[in-house]
Amino acid sequence: MSFGVYLGIFILIFLGVIFWLAKFRFKRKLFKSFELVLYQVIMPKYEFSKEEMIEREKGEEGFIGKMEQFYMFLLNLKRPSFISRFLEGPPRVALEIASQIGKEDINFYVAIPKYLESSFEKTVHSLYPRAIVEKVPEDYTIFEPKGITSGCYLKLKESSYFPITTYKSLDQDPLSSIVNSMSKILPEEGVALQLIVKPLTQESWRYKGEEILERILKGESVKSAIAEVSKPSFLQLFLEVVNVLFSSDRKAEKVALEKPSNVSSQASFVSSIESKISKQPFEVNIRLLASAESKERSEAILKDLISSFSQLALYSLNSFQVKEVRGKKLKKLVYDFVFRNFNSKQSLILNSEELATIYHFPSYYLELPQIKFAKTGEASPPLELPSTGVLLLGKVKYRGEEKKVYFATSADRRRHFYLVGQTGTGKTSLLREMIRQDIEAGRGVGVIDPHGELVEATLANIPRERVEDVVLFEPFDLERPIGLNMLEYDTPEQKDFAVQEMIAIFHKLFPPEIIGPMFEHYMRNAMLALMADKENPGTLVEIPRIFTDKDFLQEKLKKVKDPMVRNFWEKEWRQTTGSTKSDMLGYVISKVGRFVENEMMRNIIGQAKSGFDLEKIMQEGKIFLANLSKGLTGEVNSALLGLILVSKMQMAAMKRARIPEEERRDFYLYIDEFQNFTTDSIAIILSEARKYRLNLILAHQYIPQLKDEIRDAVFGNVGTIGAFRVGAEDAEYLEKHFEPEFSRFDLVNLDNFNLVIKMMINNKVSSPFKIETFPPKEGNKEIVEIIKKISKLKYGKPKEVVEKEIIQRSKLGSL
């Protein structure tokens, strides 16, 4: 065969190899792009730790300066071999600011190789401890499916050895203008700034820069010095040729050889170059893209973004020039953007200070609502947080890890649990789940609910094996009322406590100006007279009768042995005549009369024997549910019944003193809107009731609802404190309990179903941290009515029977 044939075969084989290599290289580069891991970095809006306050004093420059340290992290990118670089492209990191389609907020993203995941998170958190670094499961998009995309990339107008203006020379954060230009778009539009970054060898970069300086100082022109030093070596030239043959994007940097028009002296060149080469260099692609429904609109968005870069040319020898792309080049730009490819044709060199100027995480100084800031800070969960426990509260997410949060032991719960948060923030959902778990675990549970929803949800979650344990108290059920008599007692101590509690209850229910010493005096003696017969105690319904019916009074006095009580009725009351007696009679009876005259309340508080024994309920671990719905019961009626129930719970707990402590079963009492149902004696419950295994879970909406004495008792004795989102006044008060981990700004910005908590863990108070609660289980609503009927048949009485007994006891029929 002739030489020509051989040459033809060789050329065909050569072209085939080139084609195969190009195809293989394309696949490898594409595969490498898929190995990038996308993160979203969300900064806190407020910083208030001591260290952060120090940083704050340094101002914006100090905050942005931290980003230069972050760019040093990029030096950890692996330096590939020539073959690896040829087949897969250079290792790189993508830094992006974007407002994606369908959303109005502006987000900050970082895409890194998988092998840098762990060190990336650690680096960000070491520089910005309260930053939230979240892995993005699905990539975002800025492209409108039926829209028009406009795009460009930026190059340096002059040589890369001349710097642009950096944040150190500007009066405001340069990021402000960039983000502000993005904030003007509509939700159905998208815009993004992308920087593809890979580090250069500083020694080589600095060496060339110093060589340029040396030439200039020897009298060589700037044009000549830069041109001579920037000439590629033979090896570099060879690689350029190879890359061109293999359709590479690599192209030698075009250096401006003409002297910049704004240079006035040789000293300016020297100073600028020294500034540029003094810091770590990076090879960078800067891409700007916009998408909208029309070409005019997408170009307008892009123009706004481009204009924000003009600030970087104010005080420097260099600036950016825009390289607009259209047609196939635009498609290639979009392709490179999507796959975060480095394109050597778009390459420019910036140092760490210049990079930090263009891209840094947003600081609390930026007053732009479109930026997605973290509403609240993050804090690490306690190291001692148990992996299992007696009750699941929720989960804690911190720096990519998720862990369930449990109460470790029952002993921790005996120190009580206080919850505060605005309506709709998730308190009821948490209470529902806690109650459900306690019931399913076979524990004794009490629920006092002023709204009704909590009890209804609890009834739907009663296991079949515990249906018989339910004691349901619904005062608005007029057909089978359940008795509740505050004047019952077993011991003299309980009698004194019951009387004192009833006085405190009336103080709670009525304004202080109409409850005075005389009211207390008359009420106390009336109750003591009615309680004298332990086997047949009186009721609140009989209080008016004891003041108005002499025969009824004489009958009750037969059982009175206390000389002070007898003296009141036989001497003081009998000697009170005329207007004084009439005034006092009306004064006392009017307070009780509003309950006696109400049929619903009369049939409950008028029964001599309560329909249930709270001591037995607690000791046998039953389920007591009180639905005190204000809408169905009435606000004042609901408050009275709740106050009586809580007081009787306390009495029942203290009765357990005669039982050995190890035999006392834990009983968990949940009180929603507890400020309505507690008197000052709550301090006794909080400080002593844990000895009797009465464990309180107290919830309400805001702290000013509490009297000073009750507030001090709660925060002085409760072991676990949790706060959902609260108002500004509450946040200021709670801040001292949760600082330095959380500030008042965190507490007013919590998302629903998130709470900051400081809890008891193995008898020690933990540091504060944030947890997210689980959605409550809905249960089986079909069994609710069945449970209600069973409970009311066991503990209630027919209305007719109750009314007959009350009339006989109080002689109401003789009125």
PDB file of C-alpha atoms in Angstrom, residues 52-66 167 173 363-365:
ATOM      1  CA  GLU A  52     -20.524  37.650  68.745  1.00  0.00           C
ATOM      2  CA  MET A  53     -21.003  40.989  70.435  1.00  0.00           C
ATOM      3  CA  ILE A  54     -17.250  41.490  70.233  1.00  0.00           C
ATOM      4  CA  GLU A  55     -17.355  40.639  66.547  1.00  0.00           C
ATOM      5  CA  ARG A  56     -20.291  43.002  66.132  1.00  0.00           C
ATOM      6  CA  GLU A  57     -18.161  45.846  67.447  1.00  0.00           C
ATOM      7  CA  LYS A  58     -15.773  45.246  64.557  1.00  0.00           C
ATOM      8  CA  GLY A  59     -18.604  46.085  62.171  1.00  0.00           C
ATOM      9  CA  GLU A  60     -19.351  44.750  58.712  1.00  0.00           C
ATOM     10  CA  GLU A  61     -15.704  44.641  57.749  1.00  0.00           C
ATOM     11  CA  GLY A  62     -14.963  42.228  60.563  1.00  0.00           C
ATOM     12  CA  PHE A  63     -17.868  39.987  59.571  1.00  0.00           C
ATOM     13  CA  ILE A  64     -16.895  39.894  55.872  1.00  0.00           C
ATOM     14  CA  GLY A  65     -13.261  39.380  56.801  1.00  0.00           C
ATOM     15  CA  LYS A  66     -14.163  35.983  58.246  1.00  0.00           C
ATOM     16  CA  TYR A 167     -15.174  45.698  50.891  1.00  0.00           C
ATOM     17  CA  ASP A 173     -21.540  45.932  52.356  1.00  0.00           C
ATOM     18  CA  SER A 363     -24.699  39.491  57.998  1.00  0.00           C
ATOM     19  CA  TYR A 364     -27.219  40.839  60.494  1.00  0.00           C
ATOM     20  CA  TYR A 365     -26.408  44.319  59.134  1.00  0.00           C
TER      21      TYR A 365
END
